[in-house]
Amino acid sequence: MSNSFKVVTKLVVVVSCWLLTASALAQEKLDKIYVGVAGLSGALAHAFIPKDSGLYEKYGLDVELIFFQGGTQAIQATLAGGVQMVVTTGPEIITARVAGGDITMIAGYMNTLPYSIVAAK
């Protein structure tokens, strides 16, 4: 065998091994995360749009969204360990903290109440 054939053969073997390794790494199991969502509305779309678009999987997360009827149920599930995090509004977090719950708010999408008091004179 000529030297160039040996070099090409070695190169093909090395590249094949590298491709097999890269393929195996790409198929690693994704980290499973359960996320509670306090309702099903357009205001909470930032929770399920990344799921539908595959953004979570792109960054190695297997996110399962668990929908609740409201923030109170979602907070209770978080405190009980049923979900790792929750998408809800601030008042539920504050209520849980005041009652002694060990929960922390990292970010907020609605930091004011979107209500007005309207009364007749």
PDB file of C-alpha atoms in Angstrom:
ATOM      1  CA  MET A   1       0.000   0.000   0.000  1.00  0.00           C
ATOM      2  CA  SER A   2       1.165   3.494  -0.726  1.00  0.00           C
ATOM      3  CA  ASN A   3       1.652   6.064   2.008  1.00  0.00           C
ATOM      4  CA  SER A   4      -1.083   8.312   0.635  1.00  0.00           C
ATOM      5  CA  PHE A   5      -3.590   5.433   0.759  1.00  0.00           C
ATOM      6  CA  LYS A   6      -2.663   4.742   4.400  1.00  0.00           C
ATOM      7  CA  VAL A   7      -3.082   8.408   5.292  1.00  0.00           C
ATOM      8  CA  VAL A   8      -6.470   8.601   3.560  1.00  0.00           C
ATOM      9  CA  THR A   9      -7.608   5.383   5.282  1.00  0.00           C
ATOM     10  CA  LYS A  10      -6.573   6.709   8.701  1.00  0.00           C
ATOM     11  CA  LEU A  11      -8.286  10.002   7.981  1.00  0.00           C
ATOM     12  CA  VAL A  12     -11.521   8.239   6.982  1.00  0.00           C
ATOM     13  CA  VAL A  13     -11.422   6.146  10.178  1.00  0.00           C
ATOM     14  CA  VAL A  14     -10.813   9.213  12.374  1.00  0.00           C
ATOM     15  CA  VAL A  15     -13.574  11.251  10.700  1.00  0.00           C
ATOM     16  CA  SER A  16     -15.999   8.299  10.935  1.00  0.00           C
ATOM     17  CA  CYS A  17     -15.283   7.893  14.654  1.00  0.00           C
ATOM     18  CA  TRP A  18     -15.745  11.621  15.189  1.00  0.00           C
ATOM     19  CA  LEU A  19     -19.068  11.621  13.313  1.00  0.00           C
ATOM     20  CA  LEU A  20     -20.345   8.630  15.300  1.00  0.00           C
ATOM     21  CA  THR A  21     -19.375  10.323  18.568  1.00  0.00           C
ATOM     22  CA  ALA A  22     -20.990  13.614  17.537  1.00  0.00           C
ATOM     23  CA  SER A  23     -24.163  11.770  16.549  1.00  0.00           C
ATOM     24  CA  ALA A  24     -24.312   9.992  19.910  1.00  0.00           C
ATOM     25  CA  LEU A  25     -23.793  13.269  21.785  1.00  0.00           C
ATOM     26  CA  ALA A  26     -26.528  14.967  19.777  1.00  0.00           C
ATOM     27  CA  GLN A  27     -28.968  12.253  20.857  1.00  0.00           C
ATOM     28  CA  GLU A  28     -28.340  12.797  24.576  1.00  0.00           C
ATOM     29  CA  LYS A  29     -31.415  12.646  26.748  1.00  0.00           C
ATOM     30  CA  LEU A  30     -32.938  16.063  27.381  1.00  0.00           C
ATOM     31  CA  ASP A  31     -33.429  17.356  30.936  1.00  0.00           C
ATOM     32  CA  LYS A  32     -37.103  16.948  31.917  1.00  0.00           C
ATOM     33  CA  ILE A  33     -38.695  20.011  33.522  1.00  0.00           C
ATOM     34  CA  TYR A  34     -42.316  20.377  34.618  1.00  0.00           C
ATOM     35  CA  VAL A  35     -43.588  23.951  34.347  1.00  0.00           C
ATOM     36  CA  GLY A  36     -46.913  25.004  35.837  1.00  0.00           C
ATOM     37  CA  VAL A  37     -48.933  27.555  33.886  1.00  0.00           C
ATOM     38  CA  ALA A  38     -51.610  29.474  35.802  1.00  0.00           C
ATOM     39  CA  GLY A  39     -54.342  29.358  33.199  1.00  0.00           C
ATOM     40  CA  LEU A  40     -54.714  29.314  29.464  1.00  0.00           C
ATOM     41  CA  SER A  41     -54.805  32.820  28.033  1.00  0.00           C
ATOM     42  CA  GLY A  42     -52.964  35.045  25.619  1.00  0.00           C
ATOM     43  CA  ALA A  43     -51.271  36.782  28.540  1.00  0.00           C
ATOM     44  CA  LEU A  44     -49.442  33.523  29.271  1.00  0.00           C
ATOM     45  CA  ALA A  45     -48.441  32.810  25.663  1.00  0.00           C
ATOM     46  CA  HIS A  46     -44.773  33.297  26.522  1.00  0.00           C
ATOM     47  CA  ALA A  47     -44.943  29.918  28.282  1.00  0.00           C
ATOM     48  CA  PHE A  48     -46.236  27.809  25.398  1.00  0.00           C
ATOM     49  CA  ILE A  49     -44.891  29.562  22.277  1.00  0.00           C
ATOM     50  CA  PRO A  50     -41.308  28.337  22.933  1.00  0.00           C
ATOM     51  CA  LYS A  51     -42.701  24.825  23.489  1.00  0.00           C
ATOM     52  CA  ASP A  52     -44.558  24.853  20.171  1.00  0.00           C
ATOM     53  CA  SER A  53     -41.599  26.337  18.287  1.00  0.00           C
ATOM     54  CA  GLY A  54     -39.061  23.813  19.647  1.00  0.00           C
ATOM     55  CA  LEU A  55     -36.981  26.422  21.457  1.00  0.00           C
ATOM     56  CA  TYR A  56     -36.823  24.445  24.706  1.00  0.00           C
ATOM     57  CA  GLU A  57     -35.517  21.344  22.912  1.00  0.00           C
ATOM     58  CA  LYS A  58     -32.941  23.441  21.065  1.00  0.00           C
ATOM     59  CA  TYR A  59     -31.349  24.260  24.412  1.00  0.00           C
ATOM     60  CA  GLY A  60     -31.547  20.734  25.821  1.00  0.00           C
ATOM     61  CA  LEU A  61     -34.774  20.951  27.816  1.00  0.00           C
ATOM     62  CA  ASP A  62     -37.746  18.611  27.672  1.00  0.00           C
ATOM     63  CA  VAL A  63     -40.411  20.940  29.061  1.00  0.00           C
ATOM     64  CA  GLU A  64     -43.848  19.626  29.929  1.00  0.00           C
ATOM     65  CA  LEU A  65     -46.397  22.360  30.543  1.00  0.00           C
ATOM     66  CA  ILE A  66     -48.968  21.620  33.244  1.00  0.00           C
ATOM     67  CA  PHE A  67     -52.001  23.918  33.048  1.00  0.00           C
ATOM     68  CA  PHE A  68     -53.851  24.961  36.206  1.00  0.00           C
ATOM     69  CA  GLN A  69     -57.123  26.830  36.722  1.00  0.00           C
ATOM     70  CA  GLY A  70     -55.331  29.703  38.419  1.00  0.00           C
ATOM     71  CA  GLY A  71     -52.248  30.969  40.166  1.00  0.00           C
ATOM     72  CA  THR A  72     -53.171  29.627  43.592  1.00  0.00           C
ATOM     73  CA  GLN A  73     -53.282  26.025  42.356  1.00  0.00           C
ATOM     74  CA  ALA A  74     -50.060  26.517  40.400  1.00  0.00           C
ATOM     75  CA  ILE A  75     -48.259  27.884  43.477  1.00  0.00           C
ATOM     76  CA  GLN A  76     -49.553  24.994  45.605  1.00  0.00           C
ATOM     77  CA  ALA A  77     -48.218  22.497  43.055  1.00  0.00           C
ATOM     78  CA  THR A  78     -44.842  24.254  43.049  1.00  0.00           C
ATOM     79  CA  LEU A  79     -44.588  24.243  46.843  1.00  0.00           C
ATOM     80  CA  ALA A  80     -45.571  20.547  46.911  1.00  0.00           C
ATOM     81  CA  GLY A  81     -42.865  19.693  44.363  1.00  0.00           C
ATOM     82  CA  GLY A  82     -45.225  18.735  41.542  1.00  0.00           C
ATOM     83  CA  VAL A  83     -43.681  21.288  39.177  1.00  0.00           C
ATOM     84  CA  GLN A  84     -40.219  22.875  39.243  1.00  0.00           C
ATOM     85  CA  MET A  85     -41.364  26.352  38.248  1.00  0.00           C
ATOM     86  CA  VAL A  86     -44.543  28.249  37.539  1.00  0.00           C
ATOM     87  CA  VAL A  87     -45.689  30.997  35.190  1.00  0.00           C
ATOM     88  CA  THR A  88     -48.060  33.215  37.158  1.00  0.00           C
ATOM     89  CA  THR A  89     -48.516  36.774  38.397  1.00  0.00           C
ATOM     90  CA  GLY A  90     -46.918  38.439  41.404  1.00  0.00           C
ATOM     91  CA  PRO A  91     -49.846  38.549  43.855  1.00  0.00           C
ATOM     92  CA  GLU A  92     -49.947  34.750  44.188  1.00  0.00           C
ATOM     93  CA  ILE A  93     -46.212  34.676  44.951  1.00  0.00           C
ATOM     94  CA  ILE A  94     -46.585  37.412  47.574  1.00  0.00           C
ATOM     95  CA  THR A  95     -49.526  35.632  49.198  1.00  0.00           C
ATOM     96  CA  ALA A  96     -47.539  32.388  49.387  1.00  0.00           C
ATOM     97  CA  ARG A  97     -44.495  34.149  50.899  1.00  0.00           C
ATOM     98  CA  VAL A  98     -46.612  35.943  53.507  1.00  0.00           C
ATOM     99  CA  ALA A  99     -48.132  32.572  54.462  1.00  0.00           C
ATOM    100  CA  GLY A 100     -44.620  31.136  54.941  1.00  0.00           C
ATOM    101  CA  GLY A 101     -44.129  29.418  51.588  1.00  0.00           C
ATOM    102  CA  ASP A 102     -40.548  28.944  50.390  1.00  0.00           C
ATOM    103  CA  ILE A 103     -40.907  30.347  46.875  1.00  0.00           C
ATOM    104  CA  THR A 104     -39.020  33.028  44.964  1.00  0.00           C
ATOM    105  CA  MET A 105     -40.088  35.148  42.017  1.00  0.00           C
ATOM    106  CA  ILE A 106     -37.340  35.427  39.407  1.00  0.00           C
ATOM    107  CA  ALA A 107     -39.060  37.584  36.799  1.00  0.00           C
ATOM    108  CA  GLY A 108     -42.454  39.117  36.216  1.00  0.00           C
ATOM    109  CA  TYR A 109     -44.428  39.724  33.070  1.00  0.00           C
ATOM    110  CA  MET A 110     -47.183  41.745  34.722  1.00  0.00           C
ATOM    111  CA  ASN A 111     -46.070  43.684  37.783  1.00  0.00           C
ATOM    112  CA  THR A 112     -49.227  45.748  38.139  1.00  0.00           C
ATOM    113  CA  LEU A 113     -52.855  44.789  38.378  1.00  0.00           C
ATOM    114  CA  PRO A 114     -54.585  45.592  35.076  1.00  0.00           C
ATOM    115  CA  TYR A 115     -57.774  46.756  36.759  1.00  0.00           C
ATOM    116  CA  SER A 116     -59.427  50.109  37.363  1.00  0.00           C
ATOM    117  CA  ILE A 117     -62.058  51.060  39.897  1.00  0.00           C
ATOM    118  CA  VAL A 118     -65.023  52.674  38.194  1.00  0.00           C
ATOM    119  CA  ALA A 119     -67.813  54.098  40.352  1.00  0.00           C
ATOM    120  CA  ALA A 120     -70.859  56.271  39.879  1.00  0.00           C
ATOM    121  CA  LYS A 121     -70.925  59.646  41.607  1.00  0.00           C
TER     122      LYS A 121
END
